[in-house]
PDB file of C-alpha atoms in Angstrom:
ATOM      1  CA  UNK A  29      -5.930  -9.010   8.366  1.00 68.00           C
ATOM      2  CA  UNK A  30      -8.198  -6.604   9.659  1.00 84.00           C
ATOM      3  CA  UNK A  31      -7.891  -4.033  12.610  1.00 88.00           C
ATOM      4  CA  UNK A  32      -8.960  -4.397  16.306  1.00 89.00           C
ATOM      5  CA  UNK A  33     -12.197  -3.019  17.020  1.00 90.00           C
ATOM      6  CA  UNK A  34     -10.979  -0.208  18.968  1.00 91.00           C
ATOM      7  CA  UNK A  35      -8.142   0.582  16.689  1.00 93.00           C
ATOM      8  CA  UNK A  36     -11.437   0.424  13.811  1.00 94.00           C
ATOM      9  CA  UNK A  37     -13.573   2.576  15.812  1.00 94.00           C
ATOM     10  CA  UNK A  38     -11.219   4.872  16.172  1.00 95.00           C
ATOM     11  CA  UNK A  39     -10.029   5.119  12.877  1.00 96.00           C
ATOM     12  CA  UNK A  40     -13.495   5.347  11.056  1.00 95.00           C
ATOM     13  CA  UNK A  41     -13.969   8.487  13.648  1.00 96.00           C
ATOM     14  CA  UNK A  42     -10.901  10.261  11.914  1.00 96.00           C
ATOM     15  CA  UNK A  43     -11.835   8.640   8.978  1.00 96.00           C
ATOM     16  CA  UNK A  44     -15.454  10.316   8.342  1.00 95.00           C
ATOM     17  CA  UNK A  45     -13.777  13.942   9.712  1.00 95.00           C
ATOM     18  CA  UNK A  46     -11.859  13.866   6.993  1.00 96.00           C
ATOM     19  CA  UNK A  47     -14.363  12.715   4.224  1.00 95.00           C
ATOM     20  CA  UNK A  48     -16.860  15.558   5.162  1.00 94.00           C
ATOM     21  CA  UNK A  49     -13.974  18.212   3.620  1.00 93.00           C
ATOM     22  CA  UNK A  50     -14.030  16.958   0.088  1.00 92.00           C
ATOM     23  CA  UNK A  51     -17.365  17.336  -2.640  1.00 88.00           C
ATOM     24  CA  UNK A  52     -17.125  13.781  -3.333  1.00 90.00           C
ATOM     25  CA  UNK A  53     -15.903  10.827  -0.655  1.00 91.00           C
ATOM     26  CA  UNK A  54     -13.009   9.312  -3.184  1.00 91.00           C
ATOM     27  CA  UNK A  55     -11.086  12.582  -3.338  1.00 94.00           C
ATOM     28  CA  UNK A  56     -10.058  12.134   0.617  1.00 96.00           C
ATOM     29  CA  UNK A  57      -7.936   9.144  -0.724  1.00 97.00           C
ATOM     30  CA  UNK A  58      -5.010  10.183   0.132  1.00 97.00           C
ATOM     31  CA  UNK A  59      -5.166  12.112   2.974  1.00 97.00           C
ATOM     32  CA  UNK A  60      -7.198   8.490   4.548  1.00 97.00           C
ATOM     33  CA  UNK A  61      -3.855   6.798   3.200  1.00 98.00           C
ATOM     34  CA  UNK A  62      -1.386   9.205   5.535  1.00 98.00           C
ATOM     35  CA  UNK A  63      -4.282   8.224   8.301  1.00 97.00           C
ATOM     36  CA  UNK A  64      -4.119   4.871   8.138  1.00 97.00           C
ATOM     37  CA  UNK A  65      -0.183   5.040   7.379  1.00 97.00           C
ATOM     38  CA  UNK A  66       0.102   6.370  10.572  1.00 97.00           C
ATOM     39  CA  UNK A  67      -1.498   3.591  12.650  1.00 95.00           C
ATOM     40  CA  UNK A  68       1.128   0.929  11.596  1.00 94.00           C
ATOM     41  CA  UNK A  69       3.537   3.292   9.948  1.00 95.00           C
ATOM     42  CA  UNK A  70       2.981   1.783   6.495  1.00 96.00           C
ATOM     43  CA  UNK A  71      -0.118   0.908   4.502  1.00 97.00           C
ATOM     44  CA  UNK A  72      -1.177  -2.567   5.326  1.00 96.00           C
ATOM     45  CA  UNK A  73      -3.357  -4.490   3.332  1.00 96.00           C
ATOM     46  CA  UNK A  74      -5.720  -4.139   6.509  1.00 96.00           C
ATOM     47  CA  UNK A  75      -5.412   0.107   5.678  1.00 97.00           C
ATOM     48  CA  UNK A  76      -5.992  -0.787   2.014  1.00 97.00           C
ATOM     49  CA  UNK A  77      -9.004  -2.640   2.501  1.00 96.00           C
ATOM     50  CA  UNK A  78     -10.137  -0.197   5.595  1.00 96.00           C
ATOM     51  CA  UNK A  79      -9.896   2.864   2.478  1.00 97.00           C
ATOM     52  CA  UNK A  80     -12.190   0.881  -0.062  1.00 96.00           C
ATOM     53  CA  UNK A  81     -14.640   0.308   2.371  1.00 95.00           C
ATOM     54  CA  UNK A  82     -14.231   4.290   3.351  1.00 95.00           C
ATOM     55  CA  UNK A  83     -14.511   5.808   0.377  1.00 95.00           C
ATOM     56  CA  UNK A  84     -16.863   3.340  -1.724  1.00 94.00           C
ATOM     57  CA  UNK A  85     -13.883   2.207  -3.698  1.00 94.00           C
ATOM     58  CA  UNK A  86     -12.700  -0.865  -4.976  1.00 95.00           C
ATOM     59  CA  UNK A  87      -9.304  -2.564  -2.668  1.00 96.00           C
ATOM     60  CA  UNK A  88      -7.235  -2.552  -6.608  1.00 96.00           C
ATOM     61  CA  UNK A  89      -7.821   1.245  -6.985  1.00 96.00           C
ATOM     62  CA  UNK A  90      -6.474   2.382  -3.603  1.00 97.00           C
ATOM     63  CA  UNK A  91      -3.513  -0.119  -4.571  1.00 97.00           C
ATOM     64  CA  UNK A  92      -2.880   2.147  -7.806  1.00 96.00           C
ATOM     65  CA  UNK A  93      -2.661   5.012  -5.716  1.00 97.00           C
ATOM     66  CA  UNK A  94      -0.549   3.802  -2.987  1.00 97.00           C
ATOM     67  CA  UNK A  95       2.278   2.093  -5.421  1.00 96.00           C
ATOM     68  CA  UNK A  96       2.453   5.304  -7.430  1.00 96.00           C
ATOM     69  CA  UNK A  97       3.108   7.856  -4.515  1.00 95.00           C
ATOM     70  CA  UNK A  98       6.326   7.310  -2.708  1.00 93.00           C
ATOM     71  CA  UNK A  99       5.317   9.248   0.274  1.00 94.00           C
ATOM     72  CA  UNK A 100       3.131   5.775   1.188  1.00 97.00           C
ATOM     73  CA  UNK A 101       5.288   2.818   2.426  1.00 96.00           C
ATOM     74  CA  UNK A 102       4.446  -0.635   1.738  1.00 95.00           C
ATOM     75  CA  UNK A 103       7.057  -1.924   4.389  1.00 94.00           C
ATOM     76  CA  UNK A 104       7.627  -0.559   8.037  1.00 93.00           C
ATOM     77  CA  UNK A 105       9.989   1.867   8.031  1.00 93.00           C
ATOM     78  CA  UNK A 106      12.021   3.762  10.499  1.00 96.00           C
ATOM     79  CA  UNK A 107      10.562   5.717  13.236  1.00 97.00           C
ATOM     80  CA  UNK A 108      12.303   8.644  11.917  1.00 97.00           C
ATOM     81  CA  UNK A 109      12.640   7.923   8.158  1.00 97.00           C
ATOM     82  CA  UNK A 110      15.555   9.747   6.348  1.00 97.00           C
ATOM     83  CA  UNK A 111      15.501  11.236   2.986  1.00 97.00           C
ATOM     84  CA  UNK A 112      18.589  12.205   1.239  1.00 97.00           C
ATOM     85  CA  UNK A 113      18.213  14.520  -1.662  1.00 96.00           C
ATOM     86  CA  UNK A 114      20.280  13.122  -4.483  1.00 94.00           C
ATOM     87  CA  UNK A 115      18.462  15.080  -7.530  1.00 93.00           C
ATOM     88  CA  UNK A 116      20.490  17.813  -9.730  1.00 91.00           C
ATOM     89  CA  UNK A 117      21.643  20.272  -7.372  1.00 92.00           C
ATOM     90  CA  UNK A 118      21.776  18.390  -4.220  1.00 94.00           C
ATOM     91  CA  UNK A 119      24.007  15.702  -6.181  1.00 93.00           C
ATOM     92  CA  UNK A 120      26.253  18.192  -7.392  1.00 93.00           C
ATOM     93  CA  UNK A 121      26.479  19.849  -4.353  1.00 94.00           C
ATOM     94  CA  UNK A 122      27.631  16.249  -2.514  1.00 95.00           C
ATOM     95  CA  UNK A 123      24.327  14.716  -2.548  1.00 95.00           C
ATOM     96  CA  UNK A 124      25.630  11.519  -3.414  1.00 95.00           C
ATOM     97  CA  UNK A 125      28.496  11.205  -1.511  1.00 96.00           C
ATOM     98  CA  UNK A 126      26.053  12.032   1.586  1.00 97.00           C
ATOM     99  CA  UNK A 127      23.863   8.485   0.678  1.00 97.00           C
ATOM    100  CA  UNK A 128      26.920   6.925  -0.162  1.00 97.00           C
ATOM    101  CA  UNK A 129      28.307   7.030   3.220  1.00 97.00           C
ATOM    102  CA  UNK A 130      25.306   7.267   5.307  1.00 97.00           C
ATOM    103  CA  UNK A 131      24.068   4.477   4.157  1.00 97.00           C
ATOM    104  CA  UNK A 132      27.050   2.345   4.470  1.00 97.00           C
ATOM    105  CA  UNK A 133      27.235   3.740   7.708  1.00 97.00           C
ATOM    106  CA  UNK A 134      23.376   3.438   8.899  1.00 96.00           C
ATOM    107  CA  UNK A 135      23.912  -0.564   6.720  1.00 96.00           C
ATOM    108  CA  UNK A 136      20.573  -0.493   5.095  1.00 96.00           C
ATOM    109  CA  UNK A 137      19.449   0.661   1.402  1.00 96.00           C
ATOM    110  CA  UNK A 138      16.794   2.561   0.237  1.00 95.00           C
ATOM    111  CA  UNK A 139      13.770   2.210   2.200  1.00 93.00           C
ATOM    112  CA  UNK A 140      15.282  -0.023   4.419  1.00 95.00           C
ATOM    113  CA  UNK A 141      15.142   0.471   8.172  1.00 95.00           C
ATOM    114  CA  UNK A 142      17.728  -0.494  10.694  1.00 95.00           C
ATOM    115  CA  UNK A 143      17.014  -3.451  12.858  1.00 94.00           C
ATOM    116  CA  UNK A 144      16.538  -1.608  15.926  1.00 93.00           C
ATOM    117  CA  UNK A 145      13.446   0.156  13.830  1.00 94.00           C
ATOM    118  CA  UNK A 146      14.839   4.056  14.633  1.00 96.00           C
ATOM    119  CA  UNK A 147      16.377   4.453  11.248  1.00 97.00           C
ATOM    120  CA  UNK A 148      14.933   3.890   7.381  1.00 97.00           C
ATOM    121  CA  UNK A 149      16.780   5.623   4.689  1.00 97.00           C
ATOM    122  CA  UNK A 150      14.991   6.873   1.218  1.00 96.00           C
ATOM    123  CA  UNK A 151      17.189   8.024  -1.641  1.00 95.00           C
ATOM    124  CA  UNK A 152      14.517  11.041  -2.517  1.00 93.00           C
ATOM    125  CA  UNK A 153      14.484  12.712  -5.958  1.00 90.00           C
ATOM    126  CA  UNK A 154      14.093  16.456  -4.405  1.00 90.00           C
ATOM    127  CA  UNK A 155      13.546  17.877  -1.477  1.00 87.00           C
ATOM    128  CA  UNK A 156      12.531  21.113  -2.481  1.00 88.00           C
ATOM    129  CA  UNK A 157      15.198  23.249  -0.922  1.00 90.00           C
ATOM    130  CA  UNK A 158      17.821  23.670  -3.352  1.00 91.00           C
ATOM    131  CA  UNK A 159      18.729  26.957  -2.231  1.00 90.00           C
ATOM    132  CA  UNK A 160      19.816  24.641   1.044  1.00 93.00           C
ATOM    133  CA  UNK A 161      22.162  22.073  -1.232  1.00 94.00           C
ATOM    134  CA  UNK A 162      23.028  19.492   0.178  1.00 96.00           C
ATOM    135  CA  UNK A 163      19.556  18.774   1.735  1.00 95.00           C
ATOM    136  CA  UNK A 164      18.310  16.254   4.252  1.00 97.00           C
ATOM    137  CA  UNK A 165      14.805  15.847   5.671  1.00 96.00           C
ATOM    138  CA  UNK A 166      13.748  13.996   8.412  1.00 97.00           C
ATOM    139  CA  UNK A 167      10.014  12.592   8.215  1.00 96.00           C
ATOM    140  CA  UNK A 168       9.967  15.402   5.747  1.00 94.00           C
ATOM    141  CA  UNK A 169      11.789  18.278   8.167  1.00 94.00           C
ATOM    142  CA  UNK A 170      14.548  20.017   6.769  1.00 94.00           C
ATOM    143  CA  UNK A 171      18.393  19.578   7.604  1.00 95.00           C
ATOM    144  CA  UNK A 172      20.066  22.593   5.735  1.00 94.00           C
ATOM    145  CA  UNK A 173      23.876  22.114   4.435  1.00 95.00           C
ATOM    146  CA  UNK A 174      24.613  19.220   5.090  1.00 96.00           C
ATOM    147  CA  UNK A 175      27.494  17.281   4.876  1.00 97.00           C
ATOM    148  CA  UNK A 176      28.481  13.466   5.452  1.00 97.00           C
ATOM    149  CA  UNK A 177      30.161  13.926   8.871  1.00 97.00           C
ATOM    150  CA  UNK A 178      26.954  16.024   9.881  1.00 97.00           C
ATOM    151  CA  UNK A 179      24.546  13.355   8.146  1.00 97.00           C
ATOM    152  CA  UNK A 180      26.148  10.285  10.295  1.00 97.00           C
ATOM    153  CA  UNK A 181      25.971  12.364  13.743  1.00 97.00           C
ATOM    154  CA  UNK A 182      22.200  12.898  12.668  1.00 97.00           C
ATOM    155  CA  UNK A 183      21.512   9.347  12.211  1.00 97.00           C
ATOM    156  CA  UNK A 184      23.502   8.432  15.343  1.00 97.00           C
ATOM    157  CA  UNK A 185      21.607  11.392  17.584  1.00 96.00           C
ATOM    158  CA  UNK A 186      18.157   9.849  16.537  1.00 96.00           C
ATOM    159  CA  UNK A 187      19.233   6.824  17.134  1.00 95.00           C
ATOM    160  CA  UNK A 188      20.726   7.371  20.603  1.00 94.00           C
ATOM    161  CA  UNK A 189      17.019   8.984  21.291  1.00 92.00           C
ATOM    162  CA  UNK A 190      18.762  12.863  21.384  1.00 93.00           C
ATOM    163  CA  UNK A 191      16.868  16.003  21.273  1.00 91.00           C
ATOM    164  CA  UNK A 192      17.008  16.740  17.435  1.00 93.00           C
ATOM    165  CA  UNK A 193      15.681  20.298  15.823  1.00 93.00           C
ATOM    166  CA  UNK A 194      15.335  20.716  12.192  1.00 93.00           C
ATOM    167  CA  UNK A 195      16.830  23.578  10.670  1.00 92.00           C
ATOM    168  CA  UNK A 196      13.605  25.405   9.470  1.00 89.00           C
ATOM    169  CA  UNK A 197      10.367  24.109  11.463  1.00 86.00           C
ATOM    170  CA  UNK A 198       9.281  23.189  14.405  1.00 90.00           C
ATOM    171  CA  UNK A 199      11.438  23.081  17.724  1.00 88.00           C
ATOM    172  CA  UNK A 200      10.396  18.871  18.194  1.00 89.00           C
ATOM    173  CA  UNK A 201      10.927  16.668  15.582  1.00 93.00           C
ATOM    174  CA  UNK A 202       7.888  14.617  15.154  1.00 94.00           C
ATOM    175  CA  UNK A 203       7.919  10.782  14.738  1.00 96.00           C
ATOM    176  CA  UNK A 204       7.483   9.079  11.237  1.00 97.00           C
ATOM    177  CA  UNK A 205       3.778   8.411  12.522  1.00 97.00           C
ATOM    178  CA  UNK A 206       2.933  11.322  13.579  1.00 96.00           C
ATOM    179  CA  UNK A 207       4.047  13.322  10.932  1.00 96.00           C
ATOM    180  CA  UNK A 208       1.652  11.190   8.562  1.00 97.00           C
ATOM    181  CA  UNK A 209      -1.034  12.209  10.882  1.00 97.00           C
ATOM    182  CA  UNK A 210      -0.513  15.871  10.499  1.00 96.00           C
ATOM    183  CA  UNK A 211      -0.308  14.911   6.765  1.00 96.00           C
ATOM    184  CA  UNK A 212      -3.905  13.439   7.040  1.00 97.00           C
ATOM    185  CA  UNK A 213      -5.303  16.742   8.286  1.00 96.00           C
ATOM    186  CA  UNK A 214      -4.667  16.473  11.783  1.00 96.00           C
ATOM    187  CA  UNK A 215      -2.515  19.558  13.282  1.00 92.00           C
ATOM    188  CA  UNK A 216       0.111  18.633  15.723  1.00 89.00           C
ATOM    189  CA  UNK A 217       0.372  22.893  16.706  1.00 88.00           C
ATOM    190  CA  UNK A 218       3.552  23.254  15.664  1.00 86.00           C
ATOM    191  CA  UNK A 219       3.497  25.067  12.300  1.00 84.00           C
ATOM    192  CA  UNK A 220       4.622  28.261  13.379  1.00 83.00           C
ATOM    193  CA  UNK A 221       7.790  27.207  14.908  1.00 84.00           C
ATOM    194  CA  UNK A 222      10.941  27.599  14.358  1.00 82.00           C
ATOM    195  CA  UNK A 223      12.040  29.512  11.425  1.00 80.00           C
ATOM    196  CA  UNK A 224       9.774  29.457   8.278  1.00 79.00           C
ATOM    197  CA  UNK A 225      11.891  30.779   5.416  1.00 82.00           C
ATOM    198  CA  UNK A 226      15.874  30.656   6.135  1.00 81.00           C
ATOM    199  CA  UNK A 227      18.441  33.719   4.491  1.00 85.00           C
ATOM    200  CA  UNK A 228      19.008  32.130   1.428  1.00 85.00           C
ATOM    201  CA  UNK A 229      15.259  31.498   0.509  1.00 87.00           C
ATOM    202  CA  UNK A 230      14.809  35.570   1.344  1.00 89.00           C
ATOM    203  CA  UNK A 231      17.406  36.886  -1.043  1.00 90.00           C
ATOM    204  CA  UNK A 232      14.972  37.617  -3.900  1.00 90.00           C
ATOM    205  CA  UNK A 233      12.573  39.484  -1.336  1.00 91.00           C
ATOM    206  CA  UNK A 234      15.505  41.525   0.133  1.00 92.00           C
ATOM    207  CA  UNK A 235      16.929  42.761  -3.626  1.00 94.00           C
ATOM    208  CA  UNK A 236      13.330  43.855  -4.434  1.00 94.00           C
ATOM    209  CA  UNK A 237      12.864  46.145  -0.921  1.00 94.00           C
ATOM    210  CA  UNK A 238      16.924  47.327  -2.219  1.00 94.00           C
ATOM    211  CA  UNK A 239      15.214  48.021  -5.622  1.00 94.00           C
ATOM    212  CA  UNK A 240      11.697  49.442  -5.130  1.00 94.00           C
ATOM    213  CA  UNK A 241      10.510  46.559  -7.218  1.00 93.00           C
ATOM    214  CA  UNK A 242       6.440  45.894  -6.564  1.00 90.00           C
ATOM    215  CA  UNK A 243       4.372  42.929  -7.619  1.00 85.00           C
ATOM    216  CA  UNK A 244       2.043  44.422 -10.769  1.00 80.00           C
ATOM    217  CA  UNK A 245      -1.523  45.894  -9.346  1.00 79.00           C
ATOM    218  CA  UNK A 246      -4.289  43.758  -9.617  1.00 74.00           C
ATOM    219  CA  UNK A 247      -6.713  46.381 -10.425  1.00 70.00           C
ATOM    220  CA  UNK A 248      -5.504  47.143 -13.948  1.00 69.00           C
ATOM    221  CA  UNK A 249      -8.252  46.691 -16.690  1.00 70.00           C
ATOM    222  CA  UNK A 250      -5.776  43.869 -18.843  1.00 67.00           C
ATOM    223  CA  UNK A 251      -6.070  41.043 -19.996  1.00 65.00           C
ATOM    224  CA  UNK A 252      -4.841  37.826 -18.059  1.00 64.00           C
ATOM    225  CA  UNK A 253      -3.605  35.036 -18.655  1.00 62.00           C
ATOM    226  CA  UNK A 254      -6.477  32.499 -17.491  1.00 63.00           C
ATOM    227  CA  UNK A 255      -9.284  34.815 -19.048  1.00 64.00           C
ATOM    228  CA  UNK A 256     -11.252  32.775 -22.131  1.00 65.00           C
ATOM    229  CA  UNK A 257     -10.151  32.999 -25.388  1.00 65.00           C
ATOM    230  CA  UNK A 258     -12.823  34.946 -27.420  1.00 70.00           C
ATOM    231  CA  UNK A 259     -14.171  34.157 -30.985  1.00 67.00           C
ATOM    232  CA  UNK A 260     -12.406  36.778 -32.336  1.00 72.00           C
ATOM    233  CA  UNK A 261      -9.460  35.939 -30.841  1.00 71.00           C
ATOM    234  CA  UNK A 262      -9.236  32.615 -32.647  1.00 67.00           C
ATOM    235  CA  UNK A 263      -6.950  32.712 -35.881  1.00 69.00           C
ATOM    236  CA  UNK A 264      -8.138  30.725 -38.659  1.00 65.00           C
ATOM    237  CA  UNK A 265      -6.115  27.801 -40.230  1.00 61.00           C
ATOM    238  CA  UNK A 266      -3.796  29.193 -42.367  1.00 61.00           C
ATOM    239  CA  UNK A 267      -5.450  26.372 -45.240  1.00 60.00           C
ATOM    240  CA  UNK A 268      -8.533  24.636 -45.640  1.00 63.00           C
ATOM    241  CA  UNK A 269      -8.501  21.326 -43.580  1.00 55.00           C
ATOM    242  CA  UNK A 270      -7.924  18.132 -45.998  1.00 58.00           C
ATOM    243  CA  UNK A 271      -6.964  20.160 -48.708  1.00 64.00           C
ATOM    244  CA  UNK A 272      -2.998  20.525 -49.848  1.00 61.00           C
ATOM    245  CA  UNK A 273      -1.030  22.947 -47.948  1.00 56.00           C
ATOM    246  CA  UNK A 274      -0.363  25.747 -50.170  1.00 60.00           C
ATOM    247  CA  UNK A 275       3.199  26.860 -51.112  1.00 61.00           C
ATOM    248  CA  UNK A 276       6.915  25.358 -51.569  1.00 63.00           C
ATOM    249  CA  UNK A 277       7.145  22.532 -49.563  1.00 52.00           C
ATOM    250  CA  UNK A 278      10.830  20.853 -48.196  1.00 55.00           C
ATOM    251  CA  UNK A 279      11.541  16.915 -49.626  1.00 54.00           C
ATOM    252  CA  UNK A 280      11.280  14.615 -47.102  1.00 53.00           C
ATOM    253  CA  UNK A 281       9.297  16.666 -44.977  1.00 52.00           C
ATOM    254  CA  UNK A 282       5.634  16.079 -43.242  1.00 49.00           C
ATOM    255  CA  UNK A 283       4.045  19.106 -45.185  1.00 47.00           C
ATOM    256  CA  UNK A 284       6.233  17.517 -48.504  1.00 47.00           C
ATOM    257  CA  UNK A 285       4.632  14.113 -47.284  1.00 51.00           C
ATOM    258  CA  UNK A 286       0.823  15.622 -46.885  1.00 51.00           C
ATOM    259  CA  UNK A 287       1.281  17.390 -50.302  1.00 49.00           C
TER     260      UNK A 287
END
């Protein structure tokens, strides 16, 4: 399987753009997989093979890469692709119950899309918004507090081809292959839409304006963190390597077992 030659040309165009930002060709792997993801809307052998030949690669090391990130589909999925959040928080919050129903309601399984091809369904590990439990995203745009009432109407309104707006983002909700495009490097414009950071995400800010609280200056002659270790700052071993550790040792225990 291998692409047409405009759909080639094209690609390799998008392709090379993209190579040029990185010191060494390989390293735009995965930004070319999101590229090629958002031709067909999943990698395709035809994608996997079109990378290798990219980047200078071999086809079984783009593979490796592909089956270990989930954000890369081997399978179509939806054209908007919904992630329920079903980690820690999210689950306690009703994260569960959410998947539970939507997808008995939607009738597909994780990473399964519905026959008309609108809706997939992914049972996602964290969305990175607990402060937003229960959390839904939408090819990877936030629905805020969500419940399973509100989850169904979203999967019916995308279905039904409604206007839907995320809760935090942009005021269009891009398709599943767009939204890999802009995740290849390719702005869509939309970034600063919609709200960036909602109440709940601002509550740490606000207490610290209440409280006079300041980040530490930078221009204080300390020591940090990610500054070297010196020579002098290097204990020595508390006993002479190989020889027995010195002192009353517990039975049964490794230093009991060295001694």
């Amino acid at each position: 399987m291998t692409y047409e030659p405009d759909v080639r040309e094209r690609l390799e165009r998008d392709a090379k753009e993209i190579i040029v930002r990185y010191p060494r060709p390989r390293s735009a792997l995965l930004p070319m997989l999101h590229l090629v993801q958002s031709e067909e809307g999943y990698v395709t052998q035809a994608g996997v093979e079109f990378c290798a030949e990219m980047l200078g690669i071999t086809p079984a090391q783009v593979m490796g890469v592909v089956t270990f990130y989930t954000q890369y589909k081997r399978q179509p999925v939806g054209e908007y692709h919904v992630g329920v959040c079903t980690n820690t928080l999210c689950a306690i919050m009703g994260g569960d119950q959410i998947w539970d129903e939507l997808s008995e309601h939607a009738g597909v399984g994780h990473d399964e899309a519905t026959p008309d091809g609108k809706i997939s369904l992914e049972r996602v590990e964290c969305n990175a918004a607990c402060d937003f439990a229960p959390v839904v995203m939408v090819n990877w745009e936030f629905f805020d507090n969500m419940t399973p009432a509100k989850a169904k109407q979203l999967v019916d309104d995308l279905r039904l081809g409604k206007d839907v707006v995320p809760s935090r983002g942009p005021n269009r909700l891009a398709t599943w292959k767009e939204a890999s495009r802009v995740l290849a490097g390719f702005p869509d414009g939309l970034a600063g839409e919609g709200v960036q950071a909602g109440p709940e995400s601002l509550v740490g800010l606000k207490i610290a304006h209440e409280r006079g609280w300041t980040a530490p200056p930078t221009d204080v002659d300390r020591e940090r963190p990610d500054e070297p270790v010196r020579p002098e700052q290097i204990a020595a071993p508390p006993h002479e390597p190989g020889k027995a550790i010195p002192g009353e040792a517990k039975p049964g225990s490794q230093e009991g077992r060295n001694k």
